[in-house]
């Protein structure tokens, strides 16, 4: 990479009257009298808040976010740290994005939470923040909003849940649900065993404990420099996680006084480091979309070709499901993220600033590996190149992605006949039909599942193997769609095809029986249909109608960008003229 490291902004240590919150509480006027009297209404005296940084604890707790059930307790522990360091803590709830329950998909609401985070920080008397997130989209949403607000902040990851267990076997979130569901569909798993898996797969608070989207984004956030060192792998129920919460509270106060802001930390080099760790972990394909969106908020453009270039030079060193064998608890005990980062330090820009007060190089220096089965050596990686490849071709002019480490190698180079589904319900109906004309060599194609088409780009990308093929022992097939897939999923799934079919991308023109060629090493995705025939089909193509006549859904359909652009809303992109603080009247 040739991006020069920019010169860091000159920062001076703030004084109490420099605090943003002083504008609300400091002046001797009627408005500030009102603000102060209302603090007293809550039972606080001037010694509690006067001249102290106000630290917002943005809490994505909810009774329906199963991964954040420990966040009420953690918020209290953050407050303890803020008090210890001489700050004034205020807990503010923001929309929680529950991966398990939100429909049509939590991704639909990522930008809504990001907007709420930005405006919550901007409109209140806040000097700095602790961002509490973990369940998939909460992480980019918090970081996108906080980056746009650009107040000093530190991220507190929820931490992974305990390993699952069934009949003495370890279960991984998502990954093993898909695996055993396939066995059940094939008639190889009884009802009692299936019920026991339901009991044992999610055994504690915390995020999915495979290297799914939550674990990937936590690692990315730490690599970007937005968490305390080593924070991203600490299990949610570990006592170290409680201490981490308190340390985050203390850190937020220090960040305010030292005026270290996201714009100082989130540089192009920091994002290149984040892409590198994503590849070394064989992280979730979703990370690509979120990284592009997060960087966009910092005014940095990340091109898909940059991801592929970094992927080509980065070995996969984390032996974690779904690509490998182990789970997050094992990863933490093996040394955690700093140990992997130290192993690939020659591929990183070590002089990037972090919230820890120094550089990434300072944070990871000499981090030891305790288990080389889990954190592999450079000599024996899981794969010599990174976890996600970027494909291009006449079917995806603006790119598509695949995770080869989670796919059967025999399918890395494959040509097969398309079996096309126009929508998710259409797919479910056709796949249940035992007369469906499909073989193990077919290529399953799902249309209208992208940012606008679905809408919200759900995780439908690991299309189910047709039941009749499951019964024949087939467990992987080439699948192509403009949807995403869960970071815990696996298989030969080509995802994020851009432009999406609902916007007239070439994917919309595929028909049953067309030959499609996938060549992972050559990064190629090609539809073997003549240009003349494609032109004829395009002339007959009719764009699907919008889903929403009003409301947030309408805003999303009008404003969301494509997968290769990060799926942020156009009007939320970085602007050279930052939004000024509100006038205090
Ligand atoms: Fe919350 Fe997976 S469902 S992280």
Coordinates of C-alpha atoms and ligand atoms in Angstrom, one line a residue:
X1 CA 0.0 0.0 0.0
X2 CA 1.3 3.4 -0.8
X3 CA -1.0 5.6 1.4
X4 CA 1.2 8.0 3.3
X5 CA 0.6 8.3 7.1
X6 CA -0.9 11.8 7.6
X7 CA 0.7 14.0 10.2
X8 CA -1.3 13.8 13.4
X9 CA -3.3 16.9 14.5
X10 CA -1.6 18.9 17.2
X11 CA -3.6 18.4 20.4
X12 CA -3.5 20.4 23.6
X13 CA -4.7 19.2 27.0
X14 CA -8.2 20.6 27.7
X15 CA -9.1 22.7 30.7
X16 CA -12.5 22.6 32.3
X17 CA -13.7 25.7 30.5
X18 CA -12.8 24.0 27.2
X19 CA -15.3 21.2 27.7
X20 CA -18.1 21.1 25.3
X21 CA -20.5 20.5 28.3
X22 CA -19.4 23.8 29.8
X23 CA -21.4 25.6 27.2
X24 CA -24.5 24.1 28.8
X25 CA -23.5 24.2 32.5
X26 CA -20.9 27.0 32.9
X27 CA -22.3 30.4 31.9
X28 CA -24.1 32.7 34.4
X29 CA -27.3 33.0 32.4
X30 CA -30.9 31.9 32.6
X31 CA -30.5 28.9 30.2
X32 CA -27.5 27.5 32.1
X33 CA -29.4 28.0 35.3
X34 CA -32.1 25.8 33.8
X35 CA -29.5 23.1 32.9
X36 CA -27.9 23.2 36.3
X37 CA -31.2 23.1 38.2
X38 CA -32.2 20.0 36.2
X39 CA -29.0 18.2 37.1
X40 CA -29.9 19.0 40.7
X41 CA -33.4 17.6 40.1
X42 CA -31.7 14.2 39.5
X43 CA -30.1 14.5 42.9
X44 CA -26.6 15.5 41.9
X45 CA -24.7 18.4 43.4
X46 CA -22.3 20.8 41.6
X47 CA -19.4 18.8 43.0
X48 CA -20.6 15.8 41.0
X49 CA -20.5 17.5 37.6
X50 CA -18.9 21.0 37.7
X51 CA -15.9 21.2 35.5
X52 CA -16.0 17.5 34.8
X53 CA -16.2 15.7 31.4
X54 CA -19.7 14.4 30.8
X55 CA -19.3 10.9 29.5
X56 CA -22.2 9.4 27.6
X57 CA -22.6 5.7 28.0
X58 CA -24.4 4.7 24.8
X59 CA -26.0 1.4 25.8
X60 CA -27.5 -0.9 23.1
X61 CA -29.2 -3.1 25.8
X62 CA -32.7 -4.4 25.2
X63 CA -34.8 -7.3 26.4
X64 CA -34.8 -8.6 22.9
X65 CA -31.1 -8.3 22.2
X66 CA -30.0 -11.7 23.6
X67 CA -26.3 -10.9 23.2
X68 CA -26.4 -7.8 25.4
X69 CA -28.2 -9.1 28.5
X70 CA -25.2 -8.2 30.7
X71 CA -25.2 -4.6 29.5
X72 CA -27.2 -3.2 32.4
X73 CA -24.6 -4.4 34.8
X74 CA -21.8 -3.4 32.5
X75 CA -23.2 0.2 32.2
X76 CA -22.9 0.5 36.0
X77 CA -19.4 -0.7 35.9
X78 CA -18.6 1.8 33.2
X79 CA -20.1 4.5 35.4
X80 CA -17.8 3.4 38.3
X81 CA -14.8 4.0 36.0
X82 CA -16.0 7.4 35.0
X83 CA -16.5 8.5 38.6
X84 CA -13.1 7.1 39.5
X85 CA -11.5 9.3 36.9
X86 CA -13.3 12.4 37.8
X87 CA -16.0 12.4 35.1
X88 CA -19.7 12.6 35.2
X89 CA -21.4 9.5 33.6
X90 CA -24.8 9.6 31.9
X91 CA -26.3 6.5 30.4
X92 CA -28.3 7.0 27.2
X93 CA -30.1 4.1 25.4
X94 CA -29.9 3.9 21.6
X95 CA -31.7 1.5 19.3
X96 CA -30.5 -2.0 19.9
X97 CA -30.0 -4.1 16.8
X98 CA -30.9 -7.6 17.7
X99 CA -29.5 -10.0 15.1
X100 CA -31.8 -12.8 16.3
X101 CA -35.1 -11.1 16.1
X102 CA -35.2 -8.0 13.8
X103 CA -37.1 -8.3 10.5
X104 CA -36.6 -8.0 7.6
X105 CA -33.0 -7.9 8.9
X106 CA -31.0 -5.9 11.4
X107 CA -29.0 -4.5 8.5
X108 CA -32.2 -2.6 7.5
X109 CA -31.8 -0.6 10.7
X110 CA -28.0 -0.1 10.9
X111 CA -28.1 3.4 9.4
X112 CA -31.0 4.3 11.7
X113 CA -29.0 3.5 14.8
X114 CA -26.0 5.3 13.3
X115 CA -28.2 8.4 12.8
X116 CA -29.5 8.2 16.4
X117 CA -26.0 7.8 17.8
X118 CA -24.7 10.8 15.9
X119 CA -27.6 13.0 16.9
X120 CA -27.7 11.8 20.5
X121 CA -24.1 12.8 20.9
X122 CA -24.5 16.1 19.1
X123 CA -27.7 17.4 20.8
X124 CA -26.7 16.7 24.5
X125 CA -24.1 18.2 26.8
X126 CA -21.6 15.4 26.1
X127 CA -17.8 15.6 26.1
X128 CA -17.0 11.9 25.3
X129 CA -18.5 8.5 25.1
X130 CA -18.3 4.8 25.8
X131 CA -20.0 2.9 23.0
X132 CA -21.5 -0.3 24.2
X133 CA -22.1 -2.8 21.4
X134 CA -21.4 -6.2 20.1
X135 CA -24.3 -7.9 18.4
X136 CA -23.4 -7.6 14.7
X137 CA -24.7 -4.3 13.3
X138 CA -24.5 -2.5 16.6
X139 CA -20.8 -2.2 16.1
X140 CA -20.7 -0.4 12.7
X141 CA -23.8 1.6 13.7
X142 CA -22.1 3.0 16.9
X143 CA -18.8 3.6 15.1
X144 CA -20.4 5.3 12.1
X145 CA -22.5 7.6 14.3
X146 CA -19.6 8.4 16.6
X147 CA -17.2 9.0 13.7
X148 CA -19.6 11.6 12.3
X149 CA -20.1 13.2 15.7
X150 CA -16.3 13.1 16.2
X151 CA -16.3 13.2 20.0
X152 CA -13.6 11.3 22.0
X153 CA -14.9 7.8 22.5
X154 CA -13.9 4.3 23.4
X155 CA -15.7 1.1 22.3
X156 CA -16.7 -1.6 24.8
X157 CA -17.3 -4.8 22.9
X158 CA -20.0 -7.1 24.4
X159 CA -17.6 -10.1 24.3
X160 CA -18.3 -13.6 23.0
X161 CA -20.7 -16.0 24.8
X162 CA -19.5 -19.3 26.2
X163 CA -18.9 -22.2 23.9
X164 CA -22.0 -24.3 23.1
X165 CA -22.2 -28.0 24.0
X166 CA -24.3 -30.9 22.8
X167 CA -23.7 -34.5 24.0
X168 CA -20.1 -33.7 24.8
X169 CA -19.5 -32.0 21.4
X170 CA -18.6 -28.3 21.1
X171 CA -21.2 -26.2 19.3
X172 CA -20.4 -23.0 17.5
X173 CA -23.0 -20.2 17.0
X174 CA -24.7 -20.3 13.7
X175 CA -22.2 -22.6 12.1
X176 CA -23.3 -25.7 13.9
X177 CA -27.0 -24.8 13.7
X178 CA -26.7 -24.8 9.9
X179 CA -24.6 -28.0 10.0
X180 CA -27.0 -30.0 12.2
X181 CA -30.1 -28.6 10.4
X182 CA -28.7 -30.0 7.2
X183 CA -28.3 -33.4 8.9
X184 CA -31.8 -33.2 10.3
X185 CA -33.2 -32.3 6.8
X186 CA -31.4 -35.3 5.4
X187 CA -33.0 -37.5 8.1
X188 CA -29.8 -38.1 10.1
X189 CA -30.7 -36.4 13.3
X190 CA -33.6 -37.3 15.7
X191 CA -35.9 -34.8 17.4
X192 CA -34.4 -35.3 20.8
X193 CA -30.9 -34.5 19.6
X194 CA -32.2 -31.4 17.8
X195 CA -33.9 -30.3 21.0
X196 CA -30.7 -30.8 22.9
X197 CA -28.8 -28.7 20.4
X198 CA -31.4 -25.9 21.0
X199 CA -30.7 -26.1 24.7
X200 CA -27.0 -26.1 24.4
X201 CA -26.0 -23.8 21.6
X202 CA -26.3 -20.4 23.4
X203 CA -25.3 -20.8 27.0
X204 CA -24.5 -17.3 28.3
X205 CA -24.8 -13.6 27.6
X206 CA -22.4 -12.4 24.8
X207 CA -22.1 -12.5 21.1
X208 CA -21.8 -15.4 18.7
X209 CA -18.6 -17.2 19.6
X210 CA -17.6 -18.3 16.1
X211 CA -15.6 -15.9 14.0
X212 CA -18.9 -14.5 12.7
X213 CA -19.7 -10.9 12.1
X214 CA -19.7 -9.8 15.8
X215 CA -16.3 -11.3 16.5
X216 CA -14.9 -10.0 13.2
X217 CA -16.2 -6.5 13.9
X218 CA -14.9 -6.5 17.5
X219 CA -11.4 -7.5 16.1
X220 CA -11.6 -4.8 13.5
X221 CA -12.6 -2.2 16.1
X222 CA -9.6 -3.1 18.3
X223 CA -7.3 -3.0 15.3
X224 CA -8.6 0.4 14.3
X225 CA -7.5 1.5 17.7
X226 CA -11.0 2.2 19.2
X227 CA -10.9 -0.3 22.1
X228 CA -8.6 -1.0 25.0
X229 CA -5.9 -3.4 24.0
X230 CA -7.0 -7.0 24.1
X231 CA -10.7 -6.1 24.6
X232 CA -12.2 -7.8 21.6
X233 CA -11.9 -11.4 22.7
X234 CA -12.7 -11.2 26.4
X235 CA -15.7 -13.5 27.0
X236 CA -18.8 -11.7 28.1
X237 CA -19.1 -13.5 31.4
X238 CA -15.4 -13.4 32.3
X239 CA -14.6 -11.2 35.3
X240 CA -12.0 -9.5 33.1
X241 CA -14.9 -8.2 31.1
X242 CA -16.3 -6.4 34.2
X243 CA -13.0 -4.8 34.8
X244 CA -12.8 -3.9 31.1
X245 CA -16.1 -2.0 31.5
X246 CA -14.7 0.1 34.4
X247 CA -11.4 0.7 32.5
X248 CA -13.5 2.0 29.5
X249 CA -15.1 4.5 31.8
X250 CA -11.8 5.8 33.1
X251 CA -10.4 5.8 29.6
X252 CA -13.2 7.9 28.2
X253 CA -12.5 10.7 30.7
X254 CA -8.8 10.6 29.8
X255 CA -9.6 10.8 26.1
X256 CA -11.6 13.9 26.6
X257 CA -8.8 15.7 28.5
X258 CA -6.3 14.7 25.9
X259 CA -8.8 15.6 23.1
X260 CA -8.1 12.4 21.1
X261 CA -11.0 12.0 18.6
X262 CA -12.0 9.4 16.1
X263 CA -10.7 11.6 13.3
X264 CA -7.2 11.3 14.9
X265 CA -7.4 7.5 15.0
X266 CA -9.5 6.5 11.9
X267 CA -7.0 7.1 9.2
X268 CA -6.6 5.3 5.9
X269 CA -3.7 3.4 7.4
X270 CA -5.8 2.3 10.3
X271 CA -8.5 1.0 7.9
X272 CA -5.8 -0.9 5.9
X273 CA -4.8 -2.5 9.2
X274 CA -8.4 -3.4 9.9
X275 CA -8.8 -5.1 6.4
X276 CA -5.6 -7.0 7.1
X277 CA -6.8 -8.4 10.4
X278 CA -10.2 -9.3 8.7
X279 CA -8.3 -11.3 6.2
X280 CA -6.0 -13.0 8.7
X281 CA -9.0 -14.1 10.8
X282 CA -10.9 -15.2 7.7
X283 CA -13.6 -12.9 9.1
X284 CA -17.2 -12.4 8.1
X285 CA -17.8 -11.2 4.5
X286 CA -20.2 -8.6 6.1
X287 CA -17.1 -6.8 7.4
X288 CA -16.3 -5.5 3.9
X289 CA -19.6 -3.6 3.7
X290 CA -19.3 -2.2 7.2
X291 CA -15.6 -1.2 6.8
X292 CA -16.5 0.7 3.6
X293 CA -19.3 2.4 5.4
X294 CA -17.3 3.3 8.5
X295 CA -14.4 4.6 6.5
X296 CA -16.9 6.6 4.4
X297 CA -17.9 8.4 7.6
X298 CA -14.2 9.4 8.1
X299 CA -14.0 10.7 4.6
X300 CA -11.9 7.7 3.4
X301 CA -12.9 5.7 0.3
X302 CA -12.1 2.0 0.4
X303 CA -12.2 0.3 -3.0
X304 CA -13.0 -3.4 -3.3
X305 CA -9.7 -3.8 -5.1
X306 CA -7.9 -2.7 -2.0
X307 CA -9.5 -5.6 -0.1
X308 CA -8.5 -8.0 -2.7
X309 CA -4.9 -6.7 -2.8
X310 CA -4.6 -7.1 1.0
X311 CA -6.3 -10.5 0.9
X312 CA -3.7 -11.7 -1.6
X313 CA -0.8 -10.9 0.7
X314 CA -2.3 -11.9 4.1
X315 CA -2.3 -15.5 5.4
X316 CA -5.1 -16.8 7.6
X317 CA -3.7 -17.5 11.0
X318 CA -6.8 -17.9 13.1
X319 CA -8.1 -21.5 13.2
X320 CA -11.6 -20.5 14.1
X321 CA -15.0 -21.6 12.9
X322 CA -16.6 -21.4 10.4
X323 CA -13.3 -21.5 8.4
X324 CA -11.3 -23.5 11.0
X325 CA -11.9 -25.5 14.2
X326 CA -11.9 -23.5 17.4
X327 CA -14.1 -20.8 19.1
X328 CA -13.6 -17.4 20.6
X329 CA -12.9 -18.6 24.1
X330 CA -10.1 -20.7 22.7
X331 CA -8.8 -17.7 20.8
X332 CA -8.8 -15.6 23.9
X333 CA -6.9 -18.2 25.9
X334 CA -4.5 -18.6 23.0
X335 CA -3.4 -15.0 23.3
X336 CA -6.2 -13.2 21.6
X337 CA -6.1 -10.5 19.0
X338 CA -2.8 -8.8 20.0
X339 CA -1.0 -12.2 19.4
X340 CA -2.3 -12.5 15.8
X341 CA -1.5 -8.8 15.2
X342 CA 2.1 -9.3 16.4
X343 CA 2.4 -12.3 14.1
X344 CA 1.5 -10.3 11.1
X345 CA 3.2 -7.0 12.2
X346 CA 5.2 -6.8 9.0
X347 CA 1.8 -6.4 7.2
X348 CA 0.6 -3.6 9.4
X349 CA 1.1 0.2 9.9
X350 CA 2.3 0.1 13.5
X351 CA 2.4 3.9 14.0
X352 CA -1.4 4.3 13.9
X353 CA -2.7 6.0 17.1
X354 CA -5.1 4.1 19.4
X355 CA -7.3 5.1 22.4
X356 CA -4.7 3.4 24.6
X357 CA -2.6 6.6 24.3
X358 CA 0.2 5.3 22.0
X359 CA 0.4 3.4 18.8
X360 CA -0.9 0.0 17.6
X361 CA 2.7 -1.1 17.7
X362 CA 2.9 -0.2 21.4
X363 CA -0.3 -2.1 22.1
X364 CA 0.7 -5.4 20.6
X365 CA 4.4 -5.5 21.2
X366 CA 5.7 -9.0 22.0
X367 CA 2.1 -10.3 22.5
X368 CA 2.6 -14.0 23.1
X369 CA 0.8 -17.0 21.5
X370 CA -0.1 -19.7 24.0
X371 CA -1.6 -22.2 21.6
X372 CA -0.3 -22.7 18.1
X373 CA -3.3 -25.0 17.2
X374 CA -5.5 -21.9 17.5
X375 CA -3.3 -19.1 16.4
X376 CA -1.3 -20.6 13.6
X377 CA 2.3 -19.9 12.6
X378 CA 3.2 -18.0 9.4
X379 CA 4.8 -21.2 8.2
X380 CA 1.6 -23.3 8.5
X381 CA -1.4 -21.0 8.0
X382 CA -4.9 -22.1 7.4
X383 CA -4.6 -20.5 4.0
X384 CA -1.7 -18.6 2.4
X385 CA -4.0 -15.8 1.3
X386 CA -6.8 -13.9 3.1
X387 CA -10.3 -15.0 4.1
X388 CA -12.3 -13.1 1.5
X389 CA -11.7 -12.7 -2.2
X390 CA -13.3 -10.1 -4.5
X391 CA -14.7 -11.5 -7.8
X392 CA -15.5 -9.6 -10.9
X393 CA -17.0 -10.4 -14.3
X394 CA -20.0 -9.7 -16.5
X395 CA -22.3 -10.9 -13.7
X396 CA -20.8 -8.5 -11.2
X397 CA -19.2 -5.5 -12.9
X398 CA -18.9 -3.7 -9.5
X399 CA -17.8 -6.8 -7.6
X400 CA -18.9 -9.7 -5.5
X401 CA -17.2 -11.5 -2.7
X402 CA -16.6 -15.1 -1.6
X403 CA -15.0 -16.7 1.4
X404 CA -12.9 -19.6 -0.1
X405 CA -11.7 -20.9 3.3
X406 CA -15.3 -21.8 4.2
X407 CA -16.1 -23.4 0.8
X408 CA -15.3 -26.9 -0.5
X409 CA -12.1 -26.5 -2.6
X410 CA -13.6 -28.7 -5.4
X411 CA -16.0 -25.9 -6.2
X412 CA -13.4 -23.1 -6.4
X413 CA -13.4 -23.6 -10.1
X414 CA -16.8 -24.6 -11.4
X415 CA -19.2 -24.1 -14.2
X416 CA -22.8 -25.1 -13.9
X417 CA -26.4 -24.5 -15.0
X418 CA -28.3 -21.8 -13.2
X419 CA -31.4 -22.5 -11.2
X420 CA -32.9 -19.1 -10.6
X421 CA -35.2 -17.9 -7.7
X422 CA -36.8 -14.5 -8.1
X423 CA -37.4 -13.9 -4.4
X424 CA -36.9 -15.6 -1.1
X425 CA -40.5 -17.1 -1.0
X426 CA -40.0 -18.3 -4.5
X427 CA -36.8 -20.0 -3.5
X428 CA -38.4 -21.7 -0.5
X429 CA -41.3 -23.0 -2.6
X430 CA -39.0 -24.3 -5.4
X431 CA -36.5 -25.9 -3.1
X432 CA -39.2 -27.9 -1.3
X433 CA -40.2 -29.4 -4.7
X434 CA -38.7 -32.8 -5.2
X435 CA -39.3 -32.4 -8.9
X436 CA -37.0 -29.4 -9.1
X437 CA -34.6 -29.8 -12.0
X438 CA -31.4 -29.4 -10.0
X439 CA -28.2 -31.5 -9.5
X440 CA -25.1 -31.1 -7.4
X441 CA -23.5 -29.3 -10.3
X442 CA -26.2 -26.7 -10.6
X443 CA -25.6 -23.1 -9.6
X444 CA -28.3 -21.7 -7.3
X445 CA -29.1 -18.0 -8.0
X446 CA -31.2 -15.8 -5.7
X447 CA -32.4 -12.4 -7.1
X448 CA -33.9 -9.4 -5.5
X449 CA -32.2 -9.9 -2.2
X450 CA -29.9 -6.8 -2.2
X451 CA -29.9 -3.5 -0.4
X452 CA -33.0 -2.3 -2.3
X453 CA -34.4 -5.5 -3.6
X454 CA -35.1 -7.4 -0.3
X455 CA -34.9 -4.6 1.1
X456 CA -32.0 -4.2 3.6
X457 CA -29.8 -7.0 2.1
X458 CA -30.6 -9.8 4.5
X459 CA -28.4 -12.8 5.3
X460 CA -30.0 -15.1 2.8
X461 CA -26.8 -15.8 0.9
X462 CA -26.2 -19.3 2.2
X463 CA -29.0 -20.7 0.1
X464 CA -30.2 -24.0 1.4
X465 CA -29.1 -27.1 -0.4
X466 CA -32.2 -28.7 -2.0
X467 CA -33.6 -31.4 0.3
X468 CA -33.3 -34.1 -2.4
X469 CA -29.6 -33.4 -2.8
X470 CA -29.1 -33.3 1.0
X471 CA -30.4 -36.8 1.1
X472 CA -27.9 -37.8 -1.6
X473 CA -25.1 -36.5 0.7
X474 CA -24.5 -33.1 -1.0
X475 CA -23.4 -30.5 1.5
X476 CA -22.0 -27.6 -0.7
X477 CA -23.0 -26.1 -4.0
X478 CA -22.2 -22.9 -5.8
X479 CA -24.7 -20.2 -4.8
X480 CA -24.9 -16.6 -6.1
X481 CA -26.8 -13.7 -4.9
X482 CA -26.9 -10.0 -4.1
X483 CA -27.7 -10.7 -0.5
X484 CA -25.2 -11.1 2.4
X485 CA -24.7 -14.2 4.5
X486 CA -24.2 -14.6 8.2
X487 CA -20.5 -14.5 9.3
X488 CA -21.2 -17.8 10.9
X489 CA -22.3 -19.4 7.6
X490 CA -20.1 -21.3 5.2
X491 CA -20.2 -22.8 1.7
X492 CA -19.4 -21.8 -1.9
X493 CA -21.5 -18.7 -1.7
X494 CA -20.9 -15.7 -4.0
X495 CA -22.4 -12.7 -2.2
X496 CA -22.9 -8.9 -2.5
X497 CA -23.2 -9.0 -6.3
X498 CA -23.1 -5.4 -7.4
X499 CA -25.0 -3.7 -8.9
X500 CA -27.9 -5.7 -7.4
X501 CA -30.6 -7.3 -9.5
X502 CA -33.4 -4.9 -8.3
X503 CA -31.4 -2.0 -9.6
X504 CA -31.0 -3.7 -13.0
X505 CA -27.6 -5.3 -12.4
X506 CA -26.8 -8.2 -14.8
X507 CA -27.8 -10.7 -12.1
X508 CA -31.4 -9.7 -12.9
X509 CA -31.0 -11.2 -16.4
X510 CA -30.0 -14.7 -15.5
X511 CA -32.4 -17.4 -16.4
X512 CA -32.8 -21.1 -15.6
X513 CA -30.2 -23.2 -17.6
X514 CA -27.7 -20.4 -18.3
X515 CA -24.1 -21.5 -17.8
X516 CA -22.3 -19.6 -15.0
X517 CA -18.5 -19.9 -14.4
X518 CA -16.9 -19.4 -11.1
X519 CA -13.1 -19.3 -10.9
X520 CA -12.0 -18.2 -7.4
X521 CA -8.3 -18.1 -8.1
X522 CA -8.8 -16.0 -11.2
X523 CA -11.4 -13.9 -9.3
X524 CA -13.8 -14.5 -12.1
X525 CA -17.6 -14.7 -12.2
X526 CA -18.9 -15.0 -15.7
X527 CA -22.3 -15.5 -17.2
X528 CA -22.0 -17.5 -20.5
X529 CA -24.7 -15.7 -22.4
X530 CA -24.0 -13.5 -25.5
X531 CA -24.1 -9.7 -25.2
X532 CA -26.9 -9.7 -27.8
X533 CA -29.1 -12.0 -25.8
X534 CA -28.4 -10.0 -22.6
X535 CA -29.4 -6.8 -24.4
X536 CA -32.7 -8.5 -25.5
X537 CA -33.4 -9.6 -21.9
X538 CA -32.5 -6.1 -20.6
X539 CA -35.0 -4.5 -22.9
X540 CA -37.7 -6.8 -21.5
X541 CA -36.7 -6.3 -17.8
X542 CA -39.1 -4.5 -15.5
X543 CA -37.8 -3.0 -12.3
X544 CA -39.6 -4.3 -9.2
X545 CA -41.9 -1.8 -7.5
X546 CA -40.7 -0.1 -4.2
X547 CA -41.8 -1.9 -1.0
X548 CA -42.5 1.2 1.1
X549 CA -44.9 4.1 0.4
X550 CA -43.7 6.1 3.4
X551 CA -41.6 6.0 6.5
X552 CA -38.1 4.8 7.2
X553 CA -38.3 2.0 4.6
X554 CA -39.0 4.7 1.9
X555 CA -36.0 6.6 3.1
X556 CA -33.9 3.5 2.9
X557 CA -35.0 2.6 -0.6
X558 CA -34.3 6.1 -1.9
X559 CA -30.9 6.6 -0.1
X560 CA -29.1 3.3 0.4
X561 CA -26.0 2.8 -1.7
X562 CA -24.9 -0.5 -3.2
X563 CA -22.8 -3.2 -1.4
X564 CA -19.5 -2.0 -2.9
X565 CA -20.2 1.5 -1.5
X566 CA -21.0 0.3 2.0
X567 CA -24.9 0.6 2.0
X568 CA -24.8 3.8 4.0
X569 CA -27.3 6.5 3.1
X570 CA -26.0 9.0 0.6
X571 CA -26.9 12.0 2.8
X572 CA -25.0 10.6 5.7
X573 CA -21.6 10.4 3.9
X574 CA -18.7 12.4 5.2
X575 CA -18.7 16.1 4.3
X576 CA -15.8 18.4 4.4
X577 CA -17.9 20.9 6.3
X578 CA -18.7 19.2 9.6
X579 CA -22.0 20.0 11.2
X580 CA -21.4 22.6 13.9
X581 CA -22.4 22.1 17.5
X582 CA -25.9 23.4 18.3
X583 CA -26.4 26.9 19.5
X584 CA -27.2 26.9 23.2
X585 CA -30.2 29.2 23.7
Ligands
LIG1 FE1 -25.9 -11.4 18.4 FE2 -24.8 -13.3 16.7 S1 -26.9 -13.0 17.3 S2 -23.8 -11.6 17.7

